[in-house]
Amino acid sequence: GDSVTQMEGPVTLSEEAFLTINCTYTATGYPSLFWYVQYPGEGLQLLLKATKADDKGSNKGFEATYRKETTSFHLEKGSVQVSDSAVYFCALKGAQKLVFGQGTRLTINP
Amino acid sequence: DGGITQSPKYLFRKEGQNVTLSCEQNLNHDAMYWYRQDPGQGLRLIYYSQIVNDFQKGDIAEGYSVSREKKESFPLTVTSAQKNPTAFYLCASSTGTGSTGELFFGEGSRLTVL
């Protein structure tokens, strides 16, 4: 079945550092790919998405490119802020339901 | 404002008791979902409903029950048959499973069994 694998956390960075959170997937067909973010004590919010190969999703300085050849959708940000501290979930939507990765906790220190 | 409202935010339950978590949406979405979140395990799908009066089991439906009598409401009952109910429960909705599948989430309900 469909599955998503994220890099294990937690990840701790200093403010203004470069961020990469790796995400790879296994799916039949051509899924849509998502990054969701969960701030402390809240539900999840959609951060960005890509619906076909080579699409780049972007929002709030975050980017991810749908790479079909490597089945990846890595999340990047050039300069993180303390307010980016959260749990990040990679997800895919195949023929039926949405499948989530296990989440990566990110902490940014000032 | 449009959105999803979950209540209560925190709930304590004694072993052997059933408890019902409320989820209401005013987004006019057809599909609604319940997920369970445990530390380090991501989100696991409990039940989902694509239309009123119809719902399907997700990956971990045992010990849970739902109803979908109204489009706006999708309550989840955690029964005494659920062996490890302490968790964070998230309700979500979408315009339908035939779409790209973007979900809108509530703020969650944290259930603790004493």
Short mmCIF file of C-alpha atoms in Angstrom, two decimals:
data_model
loop_
_atom_site.label_atom_id
_atom_site.label_comp_id
_atom_site.label_asym_id
_atom_site.label_seq_id
_atom_site.Cartn_x
_atom_site.Cartn_y
_atom_site.Cartn_z
CA GLY A 1 0.00 0.00 0.00
CA ASP A 2 0.86 3.67 -0.11
CA SER A 3 3.36 4.89 2.48
CA VAL A 4 5.40 7.94 3.47
CA THR A 5 8.76 7.96 5.23
CA GLN A 6 10.16 11.09 6.86
CA MET A 7 13.54 11.74 8.39
CA GLU A 8 13.50 11.04 12.08
CA GLY A 9 13.52 13.90 14.49
CA PRO A 10 13.83 15.81 16.55
CA VAL A 11 15.68 18.41 14.53
CA THR A 12 17.22 21.36 16.35
CA LEU A 13 18.65 24.35 14.50
CA SER A 14 19.74 27.88 15.22
CA GLU A 15 17.80 30.83 13.88
CA GLU A 16 18.67 31.71 10.24
CA ALA A 17 20.00 28.21 9.53
CA PHE A 18 19.07 26.28 6.39
CA LEU A 19 16.43 23.60 6.85
CA THR A 20 15.88 20.33 5.01
CA ILE A 21 13.39 17.69 6.14
CA ASN A 22 13.52 14.61 3.94
CA CYS A 23 10.40 12.82 2.74
CA THR A 24 10.15 9.83 0.42
CA TYR A 25 7.06 7.95 -0.62
CA THR A 26 5.80 4.71 -2.10
CA ALA A 27 2.60 4.82 -4.12
CA THR A 28 0.93 3.38 -7.16
CA GLY A 29 -0.08 5.84 -9.82
CA TYR A 30 0.47 9.57 -9.47
CA PRO A 31 -0.32 10.83 -5.98
CA SER A 32 -0.61 14.40 -4.80
CA LEU A 33 1.94 15.35 -2.13
CA PHE A 34 1.54 17.63 0.88
CA TRP A 35 3.39 19.14 3.81
CA TYR A 36 1.31 19.89 6.88
CA VAL A 37 2.50 21.77 9.96
CA GLN A 38 1.29 21.39 13.56
CA TYR A 39 2.08 24.17 16.01
CA PRO A 40 2.07 23.30 19.74
CA GLY A 41 -1.40 22.40 21.05
CA GLU A 42 -3.09 22.83 17.69
CA GLY A 43 -4.39 20.79 14.80
CA LEU A 44 -2.63 20.47 11.47
CA GLN A 45 -2.54 23.16 8.79
CA LEU A 46 -1.69 22.69 5.16
CA LEU A 47 1.71 24.28 4.48
CA LEU A 48 2.15 23.50 0.79
CA LYS A 49 1.25 20.96 -1.85
CA ALA A 50 2.17 19.65 -5.31
CA THR A 51 -0.14 17.67 -7.52
CA LYS A 52 2.13 16.45 -10.32
CA ALA A 53 5.75 15.63 -11.05
CA ASP A 54 8.20 18.57 -11.08
CA ASP A 55 5.66 20.88 -9.43
CA LYS A 56 7.09 23.07 -6.68
CA GLY A 57 4.91 23.96 -3.74
CA SER A 58 5.83 27.04 -1.70
CA ASN A 59 4.47 29.00 1.24
CA LYS A 60 5.89 31.15 4.06
CA GLY A 61 9.42 30.72 2.69
CA PHE A 62 9.15 26.91 2.63
CA GLU A 63 9.51 24.97 -0.63
CA ALA A 64 9.23 21.37 -1.78
CA THR A 65 9.56 19.89 -5.26
CA TYR A 66 7.72 16.76 -6.39
CA ARG A 67 10.49 14.44 -7.70
CA LYS A 68 8.97 11.40 -9.35
CA GLU A 69 12.33 9.89 -10.31
CA THR A 70 13.48 9.78 -6.68
CA THR A 71 9.95 9.50 -5.18
CA SER A 72 10.77 12.41 -2.88
CA PHE A 73 9.21 15.64 -1.63
CA HIS A 74 11.83 17.20 0.66
CA LEU A 75 10.90 20.34 2.59
CA GLU A 76 13.39 23.24 2.55
CA LYS A 77 13.67 26.73 3.95
CA GLY A 78 16.61 29.03 3.50
CA SER A 79 16.51 30.83 6.84
CA VAL A 80 14.42 29.47 9.70
CA GLN A 81 12.88 31.50 12.50
CA VAL A 82 11.96 30.63 16.08
CA SER A 83 8.31 30.78 15.01
CA ASP A 84 8.91 27.83 12.64
CA SER A 85 9.22 25.51 15.62
CA ALA A 86 6.53 22.87 15.08
CA VAL A 87 5.94 19.31 13.94
CA TYR A 88 5.99 18.82 10.17
CA PHE A 89 4.13 16.01 8.41
CA CYS A 90 4.65 14.83 4.87
CA ALA A 91 1.57 13.22 3.29
CA LEU A 92 0.35 11.75 0.05
CA LYS A 93 -3.08 11.42 -1.48
CA GLY A 94 -3.44 8.47 -3.82
CA ALA A 95 -6.62 6.92 -5.17
CA GLN A 96 -8.33 6.97 -1.81
CA LYS A 97 -7.26 8.27 1.54
CA LEU A 98 -4.54 10.62 2.70
CA VAL A 99 -1.49 8.85 4.14
CA PHE A 100 0.77 10.68 6.63
CA GLY A 101 4.38 10.24 7.60
CA GLN A 102 5.27 9.97 11.28
CA GLY A 103 6.10 13.66 11.66
CA THR A 104 9.37 15.52 12.32
CA ARG A 105 9.64 17.78 15.33
CA LEU A 106 11.59 20.95 14.57
CA THR A 107 12.96 23.28 17.25
CA ILE A 108 14.61 26.57 16.36
CA ASN A 109 16.79 28.22 18.99
CA PRO A 110 17.35 32.00 19.01
CA ASP B 1 -15.46 32.34 10.38
CA GLY B 2 -15.61 28.99 8.63
CA GLY B 3 -13.86 26.11 10.25
CA ILE B 4 -13.95 22.96 12.31
CA THR B 5 -14.79 22.97 16.00
CA GLN B 6 -13.85 20.10 18.26
CA SER B 7 -14.98 19.75 21.85
CA PRO B 8 -14.01 19.25 24.53
CA LYS B 9 -10.37 20.27 24.20
CA TYR B 10 -9.40 18.13 27.20
CA LEU B 11 -11.26 15.13 28.55
CA PHE B 12 -10.59 12.69 31.35
CA ARG B 13 -12.26 9.33 31.52
CA LYS B 14 -12.26 6.44 33.93
CA GLU B 15 -11.56 2.99 32.59
CA GLY B 16 -14.71 1.24 31.38
CA GLN B 17 -16.54 4.43 30.43
CA ASN B 18 -17.60 5.45 26.95
CA VAL B 19 -16.89 9.02 25.89
CA THR B 20 -18.05 11.03 22.86
CA LEU B 21 -15.94 13.66 21.12
CA SER B 22 -17.75 16.32 19.15
CA CYS B 23 -16.77 17.59 15.71
CA GLU B 24 -18.74 20.28 13.88
CA GLN B 25 -17.87 22.00 10.58
CA ASN B 26 -19.41 24.95 8.76
CA LEU B 27 -17.32 24.63 5.61
CA ASN B 28 -20.05 22.77 3.71
CA HIS B 29 -17.61 19.91 3.15
CA ASP B 30 -18.91 16.50 2.16
CA ALA B 31 -16.15 14.37 3.70
CA MET B 32 -15.14 14.18 7.36
CA TYR B 33 -12.44 12.19 9.12
CA TRP B 34 -11.22 11.17 12.55
CA TYR B 35 -7.54 10.63 13.22
CA ARG B 36 -5.66 9.51 16.28
CA GLN B 37 -2.24 10.99 17.02
CA ASP B 38 0.29 9.30 19.30
CA PRO B 39 3.83 10.55 19.89
CA GLY B 40 6.20 9.44 17.14
CA GLN B 41 3.50 7.61 15.19
CA GLY B 42 2.02 10.29 13.02
CA LEU B 43 -1.70 10.25 12.30
CA ARG B 44 -3.74 7.10 12.00
CA LEU B 45 -7.18 7.09 10.42
CA ILE B 46 -10.02 5.83 12.64
CA TYR B 47 -13.16 6.44 10.55
CA TYR B 48 -14.19 8.58 7.64
CA SER B 49 -17.43 9.62 6.01
CA GLN B 50 -17.92 10.84 2.48
CA ILE B 51 -21.62 11.55 2.72
CA VAL B 52 -24.41 11.80 5.29
CA ASN B 53 -25.59 8.49 6.74
CA ASP B 54 -22.54 6.65 5.42
CA PHE B 55 -19.10 6.01 6.91
CA GLN B 56 -16.19 3.59 6.55
CA LYS B 57 -13.64 2.11 8.90
CA GLY B 58 -10.11 3.39 8.70
CA ASP B 59 -6.95 1.64 9.82
CA ILE B 60 -7.68 1.50 13.56
CA ALA B 61 -11.49 1.45 13.94
CA GLU B 62 -11.67 -1.21 16.68
CA GLY B 63 -13.07 0.22 19.91
CA TYR B 64 -14.50 3.32 18.22
CA SER B 65 -17.87 4.21 16.71
CA VAL B 66 -19.17 7.17 14.69
CA SER B 67 -22.36 8.56 13.22
CA ARG B 68 -23.06 11.00 10.41
CA GLU B 69 -26.68 12.12 10.75
CA LYS B 70 -25.97 15.66 9.57
CA LYS B 71 -23.49 17.01 7.05
CA GLU B 72 -22.04 19.35 9.66
CA SER B 73 -21.48 16.84 12.43
CA PHE B 74 -19.33 13.72 12.84
CA PRO B 75 -19.09 12.67 16.52
CA LEU B 76 -16.66 9.97 17.62
CA THR B 77 -17.40 7.64 20.53
CA VAL B 78 -14.46 6.00 22.25
CA THR B 79 -15.88 2.86 23.80
CA SER B 80 -14.67 0.78 26.71
CA ALA B 81 -13.49 -1.79 24.14
CA GLN B 82 -10.66 0.53 23.08
CA LYS B 83 -7.71 -0.86 24.99
CA ASN B 84 -5.45 2.19 24.93
CA PRO B 85 -7.60 5.27 24.39
CA THR B 86 -5.28 7.92 25.82
CA ALA B 87 -4.33 10.02 22.77
CA PHE B 88 -4.84 13.25 20.86
CA TYR B 89 -7.82 13.02 18.50
CA LEU B 90 -8.11 15.16 15.40
CA CYS B 91 -11.17 15.74 13.24
CA ALA B 92 -10.83 16.94 9.66
CA SER B 93 -12.95 17.66 6.63
CA SER B 94 -12.47 17.99 2.90
CA THR B 95 -14.46 18.71 -0.19
CA GLY B 96 -14.33 15.02 -1.13
CA THR B 97 -11.99 12.14 -1.73
CA GLY B 98 -12.15 12.66 -5.47
CA SER B 99 -10.31 15.95 -5.16
CA THR B 100 -6.64 16.58 -4.44
CA GLY B 101 -7.49 15.76 -0.85
CA GLU B 102 -6.57 18.88 1.10
CA LEU B 103 -7.81 18.46 4.66
CA PHE B 104 -8.91 21.12 7.11
CA PHE B 105 -8.31 20.18 10.74
CA GLY B 106 -9.84 21.10 14.04
CA GLU B 107 -7.67 21.93 17.04
CA GLY B 108 -7.97 18.48 18.53
CA SER B 109 -9.26 16.82 21.68
CA ARG B 110 -6.87 15.29 24.19
CA LEU B 111 -8.34 12.27 25.96
CA THR B 112 -6.72 10.88 29.09
CA VAL B 113 -7.89 7.67 30.72
CA LEU B 114 -7.28 7.62 34.45
#
